[in-house]
PDB file of C-alpha atoms and ligand atoms in Angstrom:
ATOM      1  CA  UNK Q   1       0.107   0.028  -0.042  1.00  0.00           C
ATOM      2  CA  UNK Q   2       1.560   3.284  -0.981  1.00  0.00           C
ATOM      3  CA  UNK Q   3       0.343   6.729   0.283  1.00  0.00           C
ATOM      4  CA  UNK Q   4       1.466  10.080  -0.968  1.00  0.00           C
ATOM      5  CA  UNK Q   5       1.558  13.025   1.854  1.00  0.00           C
ATOM      6  CA  UNK Q   6       1.634  16.355  -0.353  1.00  0.00           C
ATOM      7  CA  UNK Q   7       2.276  19.699   1.546  1.00  0.00           C
ATOM      8  CA  UNK Q   8       1.730  23.137   0.159  1.00  0.00           C
ATOM      9  CA  UNK Q   9       3.434  26.340   0.751  1.00  0.00           C
ATOM     10  CA  UNK Q  10       4.887  27.640   4.199  1.00  0.00           C
ATOM     11  CA  UNK Q  11       4.524  24.251   5.575  1.00  0.00           C
ATOM     12  CA  UNK Q  12       8.381  23.931   5.314  1.00  0.00           C
ATOM     13  CA  UNK Q  13       8.065  26.722   8.011  1.00  0.00           C
ATOM     14  CA  UNK Q  14       6.593  24.544  10.620  1.00  0.00           C
ATOM     15  CA  UNK Q  15       8.116  24.724  13.928  1.00  0.00           C
ATOM     16  CA  UNK Q  16       8.819  28.378  13.516  1.00  0.00           C
ATOM     17  CA  UNK Q  17       5.786  29.439  11.791  1.00  0.00           C
ATOM     18  CA  UNK Q  18       2.775  30.805  14.004  1.00  0.00           C
ATOM     19  CA  UNK Q  19       3.554  28.182  16.754  1.00  0.00           C
ATOM     20  CA  UNK Q  20       0.196  29.313  18.620  1.00  0.00           C
ATOM     21  CA  UNK Q  21      -1.851  28.175  15.661  1.00  0.00           C
ATOM     22  CA  UNK Q  22       0.369  25.354  14.071  1.00  0.00           C
ATOM     23  CA  UNK Q  23       2.364  24.037  17.152  1.00  0.00           C
ATOM     24  CA  UNK Q  24       6.142  23.393  17.687  1.00  0.00           C
ATOM     25  CA  UNK Q  25       6.660  20.268  15.457  1.00  0.00           C
ATOM     26  CA  UNK Q  26       8.608  20.557  12.337  1.00  0.00           C
ATOM     27  CA  UNK Q  27       7.536  19.013   9.033  1.00  0.00           C
ATOM     28  CA  UNK Q  28      10.437  16.428   9.467  1.00  0.00           C
ATOM     29  CA  UNK Q  29       8.972  15.910  12.894  1.00  0.00           C
ATOM     30  CA  UNK Q  30       5.558  15.282  11.621  1.00  0.00           C
ATOM     31  CA  UNK Q  31       6.781  12.830   8.911  1.00  0.00           C
ATOM     32  CA  UNK Q  32       8.780  10.879  11.517  1.00  0.00           C
ATOM     33  CA  UNK Q  33       5.362  10.239  13.327  1.00  0.00           C
ATOM     34  CA  UNK Q  34       3.660   9.426  10.123  1.00  0.00           C
ATOM     35  CA  UNK Q  35       6.358   6.930   9.241  1.00  0.00           C
ATOM     36  CA  UNK Q  36       6.396   5.141  12.364  1.00  0.00           C
ATOM     37  CA  UNK Q  37       2.590   4.592  12.317  1.00  0.00           C
ATOM     38  CA  UNK Q  38       3.057   3.488   8.530  1.00  0.00           C
ATOM     39  CA  UNK Q  39       5.656   1.027   9.469  1.00  0.00           C
ATOM     40  CA  UNK Q  40       3.552  -0.473  12.262  1.00  0.00           C
ATOM     41  CA  UNK Q  41       0.756  -0.871   9.875  1.00  0.00           C
ATOM     42  CA  UNK Q  42       3.040  -2.004   7.019  1.00  0.00           C
ATOM     43  CA  UNK Q  43       2.121   0.555   4.528  1.00  0.00           C
ATOM     44  CA  UNK Q  44       4.730   2.982   2.312  1.00  0.00           C
ATOM     45  CA  UNK Q  45       4.199   6.770   3.068  1.00  0.00           C
ATOM     46  CA  UNK Q  46       6.103   9.174   0.807  1.00  0.00           C
ATOM     47  CA  UNK Q  47       6.164  12.806   1.817  1.00  0.00           C
ATOM     48  CA  UNK Q  48       6.797  15.886   0.065  1.00  0.00           C
ATOM     49  CA  UNK Q  49       6.419  19.615   0.287  1.00  0.00           C
ATOM     50  CA  UNK Q  50       6.429  22.585  -2.179  1.00  0.00           C
ATOM     51  CA  UNK Q  51       5.790  26.209  -2.330  1.00  0.00           C
ATOM     52  CA  UNK Q  52       4.897  25.917  -5.792  1.00  0.00           C
ATOM     53  CA  UNK Q  53       1.183  25.639  -6.951  1.00  0.00           C
ATOM     54  CA  UNK Q  54       2.509  24.143 -10.319  1.00  0.00           C
ATOM     55  CA  UNK Q  55       4.571  21.352  -8.677  1.00  0.00           C
ATOM     56  CA  UNK Q  56       1.933  20.535  -6.465  1.00  0.00           C
ATOM     57  CA  UNK Q  57      -0.448  19.922  -9.384  1.00  0.00           C
ATOM     58  CA  UNK Q  58       2.400  17.807 -10.971  1.00  0.00           C
ATOM     59  CA  UNK Q  59       2.395  15.835  -8.082  1.00  0.00           C
ATOM     60  CA  UNK Q  60      -1.234  15.037  -7.593  1.00  0.00           C
ATOM     61  CA  UNK Q  61      -1.353  13.975 -11.478  1.00  0.00           C
ATOM     62  CA  UNK Q  62       1.555  11.861 -10.489  1.00  0.00           C
ATOM     63  CA  UNK Q  63      -0.219  10.198  -7.601  1.00  0.00           C
ATOM     64  CA  UNK Q  64      -2.779   8.833  -9.829  1.00  0.00           C
ATOM     65  CA  UNK Q  65       0.115   6.530 -11.203  1.00  0.00           C
ATOM     66  CA  UNK Q  66       1.608   4.416  -8.426  1.00  0.00           C
ATOM     67  CA  UNK Q  67      -0.066   5.521  -5.406  1.00  0.00           C
ATOM     68  CA  UNK Q  68      -3.524   4.357  -3.878  1.00  0.00           C
ATOM     69  CA  UNK Q  69      -4.334   7.420  -1.767  1.00  0.00           C
ATOM     70  CA  UNK Q  70      -3.429  11.343  -1.371  1.00  0.00           C
ATOM     71  CA  UNK Q  71      -3.204  12.655   1.827  1.00  0.00           C
ATOM     72  CA  UNK Q  72      -3.213  16.459   1.049  1.00  0.00           C
ATOM     73  CA  UNK Q  73      -2.500  19.586   3.357  1.00  0.00           C
ATOM     74  CA  UNK Q  74      -2.863  22.030   0.418  1.00  0.00           C
ATOM     75  CA  UNK Q  75      -2.318  24.923   2.862  1.00  0.00           C
ATOM     76  CA  UNK Q  76      -3.117  28.276   1.291  1.00  0.00           C
ATOM     77  CA  UNK Q  77      -3.812  26.846  -2.012  1.00  0.00           C
ATOM     78  CA  UNK Q  78      -6.916  25.103  -0.315  1.00  0.00           C
ATOM     79  CA  UNK Q  79      -8.499  28.369  -0.645  1.00  0.00           C
ATOM     80  CA  UNK Q  80      -7.466  29.702  -3.733  1.00  0.00           C
ATOM     81  CA  UNK Q  81      -6.456  26.729  -6.494  1.00  0.00           C
ATOM     82  CA  UNK Q  82      -8.911  25.916  -9.113  1.00  0.00           C
ATOM     83  CA  UNK Q  83      -6.025  24.049 -10.975  1.00  0.00           C
ATOM     84  CA  UNK Q  84      -5.609  21.887  -7.610  1.00  0.00           C
ATOM     85  CA  UNK Q  85      -9.296  20.838  -7.535  1.00  0.00           C
ATOM     86  CA  UNK Q  86      -9.139  20.006 -11.259  1.00  0.00           C
ATOM     87  CA  UNK Q  87      -6.058  17.981 -10.722  1.00  0.00           C
ATOM     88  CA  UNK Q  88      -7.703  15.979  -7.826  1.00  0.00           C
ATOM     89  CA  UNK Q  89     -10.727  15.354  -9.902  1.00  0.00           C
ATOM     90  CA  UNK Q  90      -8.701  14.099 -12.401  1.00  0.00           C
ATOM     91  CA  UNK Q  91      -7.069  11.149 -10.781  1.00  0.00           C
ATOM     92  CA  UNK Q  92      -8.800   8.024 -10.235  1.00  0.00           C
ATOM     93  CA  UNK Q  93      -7.447   7.602  -6.134  1.00  0.00           C
ATOM     94  CA  UNK Q  94      -9.096   9.266  -3.115  1.00  0.00           C
ATOM     95  CA  UNK Q  95      -7.636  12.485  -1.838  1.00  0.00           C
ATOM     96  CA  UNK Q  96      -8.190  13.182   1.879  1.00  0.00           C
ATOM     97  CA  UNK Q  97      -7.765  16.828   2.912  1.00  0.00           C
ATOM     98  CA  UNK Q  98      -6.064  17.573   5.819  1.00  0.00           C
ATOM     99  CA  UNK Q  99      -5.318  21.051   7.941  1.00  0.00           C
ATOM    100  CA  UNK Q 100      -3.509  21.280  11.343  1.00  0.00           C
ATOM    101  CA  UNK Q 101      -5.764  23.970  12.505  1.00  0.00           C
ATOM    102  CA  UNK Q 102      -9.308  24.242  12.520  1.00  0.00           C
ATOM    103  CA  UNK Q 103      -9.941  26.573   9.297  1.00  0.00           C
ATOM    104  CA  UNK Q 104     -13.660  27.033  10.211  1.00  0.00           C
ATOM    105  CA  UNK Q 105     -12.879  28.659  13.184  1.00  0.00           C
ATOM    106  CA  UNK Q 106     -10.179  30.953  11.817  1.00  0.00           C
ATOM    107  CA  UNK Q 107     -10.862  33.838   9.211  1.00  0.00           C
ATOM    108  CA  UNK Q 108     -13.354  33.768   7.051  1.00  0.00           C
ATOM    109  CA  UNK Q 109     -11.373  33.379   3.862  1.00  0.00           C
ATOM    110  CA  UNK Q 110     -10.115  29.916   5.320  1.00  0.00           C
ATOM    111  CA  UNK Q 111     -13.913  28.670   5.677  1.00  0.00           C
ATOM    112  CA  UNK Q 112     -14.105  27.843   2.057  1.00  0.00           C
ATOM    113  CA  UNK Q 113     -11.969  24.925   0.650  1.00  0.00           C
ATOM    114  CA  UNK Q 114     -12.029  24.926  -3.234  1.00  0.00           C
ATOM    115  CA  UNK Q 115     -10.882  21.141  -2.877  1.00  0.00           C
ATOM    116  CA  UNK Q 116     -13.215  19.947  -0.303  1.00  0.00           C
ATOM    117  CA  UNK Q 117     -15.846  18.803  -2.877  1.00  0.00           C
ATOM    118  CA  UNK Q 118     -13.472  16.484  -4.773  1.00  0.00           C
ATOM    119  CA  UNK Q 119     -11.842  15.228  -1.834  1.00  0.00           C
ATOM    120  CA  UNK Q 120     -13.258  12.176   0.124  1.00  0.00           C
ATOM    121  CA  UNK Q 121     -13.407  13.981   3.411  1.00  0.00           C
ATOM    122  CA  UNK Q 122     -11.581  16.539   5.233  1.00  0.00           C
ATOM    123  CA  UNK Q 123      -9.883  16.503   8.578  1.00  0.00           C
ATOM    124  CA  UNK Q 124      -8.632  19.511  10.425  1.00  0.00           C
ATOM    125  CA  UNK Q 125      -8.191  20.974  13.855  1.00  0.00           C
ATOM    126  CA  UNK Q 126      -6.228  18.285  15.605  1.00  0.00           C
ATOM    127  CA  UNK Q 127      -2.680  19.920  15.451  1.00  0.00           C
ATOM    128  CA  UNK Q 128       0.103  17.627  13.898  1.00  0.00           C
ATOM    129  CA  UNK Q 129      -2.392  14.727  14.765  1.00  0.00           C
ATOM    130  CA  UNK Q 130      -4.235  15.517  11.762  1.00  0.00           C
ATOM    131  CA  UNK Q 131      -1.745  13.779   9.647  1.00  0.00           C
ATOM    132  CA  UNK Q 132      -1.851  10.524  11.426  1.00  0.00           C
ATOM    133  CA  UNK Q 133      -5.517  10.676  11.213  1.00  0.00           C
ATOM    134  CA  UNK Q 134      -5.044  11.234   7.372  1.00  0.00           C
ATOM    135  CA  UNK Q 135      -3.047   8.221   7.178  1.00  0.00           C
ATOM    136  CA  UNK Q 136      -5.589   6.090   9.145  1.00  0.00           C
ATOM    137  CA  UNK Q 137      -8.232   7.463   6.738  1.00  0.00           C
ATOM    138  CA  UNK Q 138      -6.325   6.678   3.538  1.00  0.00           C
ATOM    139  CA  UNK Q 139      -5.648   3.069   4.815  1.00  0.00           C
ATOM    140  CA  UNK Q 140      -9.261   2.489   5.642  1.00  0.00           C
ATOM    141  CA  UNK Q 141     -10.533   3.796   1.963  1.00  0.00           C
ATOM    142  CA  UNK Q 142      -7.698   1.433   0.446  1.00  0.00           C
ATOM    143  CA  UNK Q 143      -8.876  -1.540   2.365  1.00  0.00           C
ATOM    144  CA  UNK Q 144     -12.572  -0.946   1.700  1.00  0.00           C
ATOM    145  CA  UNK Q 145     -11.688  -0.612  -1.944  1.00  0.00           C
ATOM    146  CA  UNK Q 146      -9.715  -3.864  -1.890  1.00  0.00           C
ATOM    147  CA  UNK Q 147     -12.661  -5.694  -0.348  1.00  0.00           C
ATOM    148  CA  UNK Q 148     -15.140  -4.603  -3.142  1.00  0.00           C
TER     149      UNK Q 148
HETATM  150  C1  LIG R 201      -3.535  25.107   7.007  1.00  0.00           C
HETATM  151  C2  LIG R 201      -4.457  26.118   7.056  1.00  0.00           C
HETATM  152  C3  LIG R 201      -4.381  27.150   5.957  1.00  0.00           C
HETATM  153  O1  LIG R 201      -5.653  27.907   5.978  1.00  0.00           O
HETATM  154  C4  LIG R 201      -3.121  27.783   6.163  1.00  0.00           C
HETATM  155  O2  LIG R 201      -3.057  28.510   4.690  1.00  0.00           O
HETATM  156  C5  LIG R 201      -2.086  27.146   5.835  1.00  0.00           C
HETATM  157  C6  LIG R 201      -2.224  25.672   6.594  1.00  0.00           C
HETATM  158  C7  LIG R 201      -3.222  23.995   8.289  1.00  0.00           C
HETATM  159  O3  LIG R 201      -2.713  22.997   8.003  1.00  0.00           O
HETATM  160  O4  LIG R 201      -3.905  24.580   9.417  1.00  0.00           O
HETATM  161  O5  LIG R 201      -1.042  27.353   5.239  1.00  0.00           O
HETATM  162  O6  LIG R 201      -3.549  24.008   5.975  1.00  0.00           O
END
């Protein structure tokens, strides 16, 4: 089972970026936690981060070839990117939208997600644990699709 974790802009700044909102862990710390959970469950998790919308779109397209699910923290592109939404629509594997913070409890512009309608579900507000929940949701979806 191969699951691709994609991270959008400014998530490379985790650890020092608004720790009151996003916590103290770096993206590398979060990756370590996810990898440990993935190892226990015998699945392969790959982690990537980019500040570029085009690169993120390219990775979503690529995920459709060779991965079974995408766990996506699109960061600010969540609220702005039709291109990302269209890429998610174009692939045949499920995408799970995740956020560290509870976007619905923040500024109004964060309440709207352009990608939510084409993702299988949204996980937000659990801090770094949103990533582990994303992993569990992805495994569950893949297992269910194999049972069918
Ligand atoms: C975020 C929430 C987004 O609104 C914001 O632009 C981010 C991070 C989160 O993980 O809480 O960069 O996706």
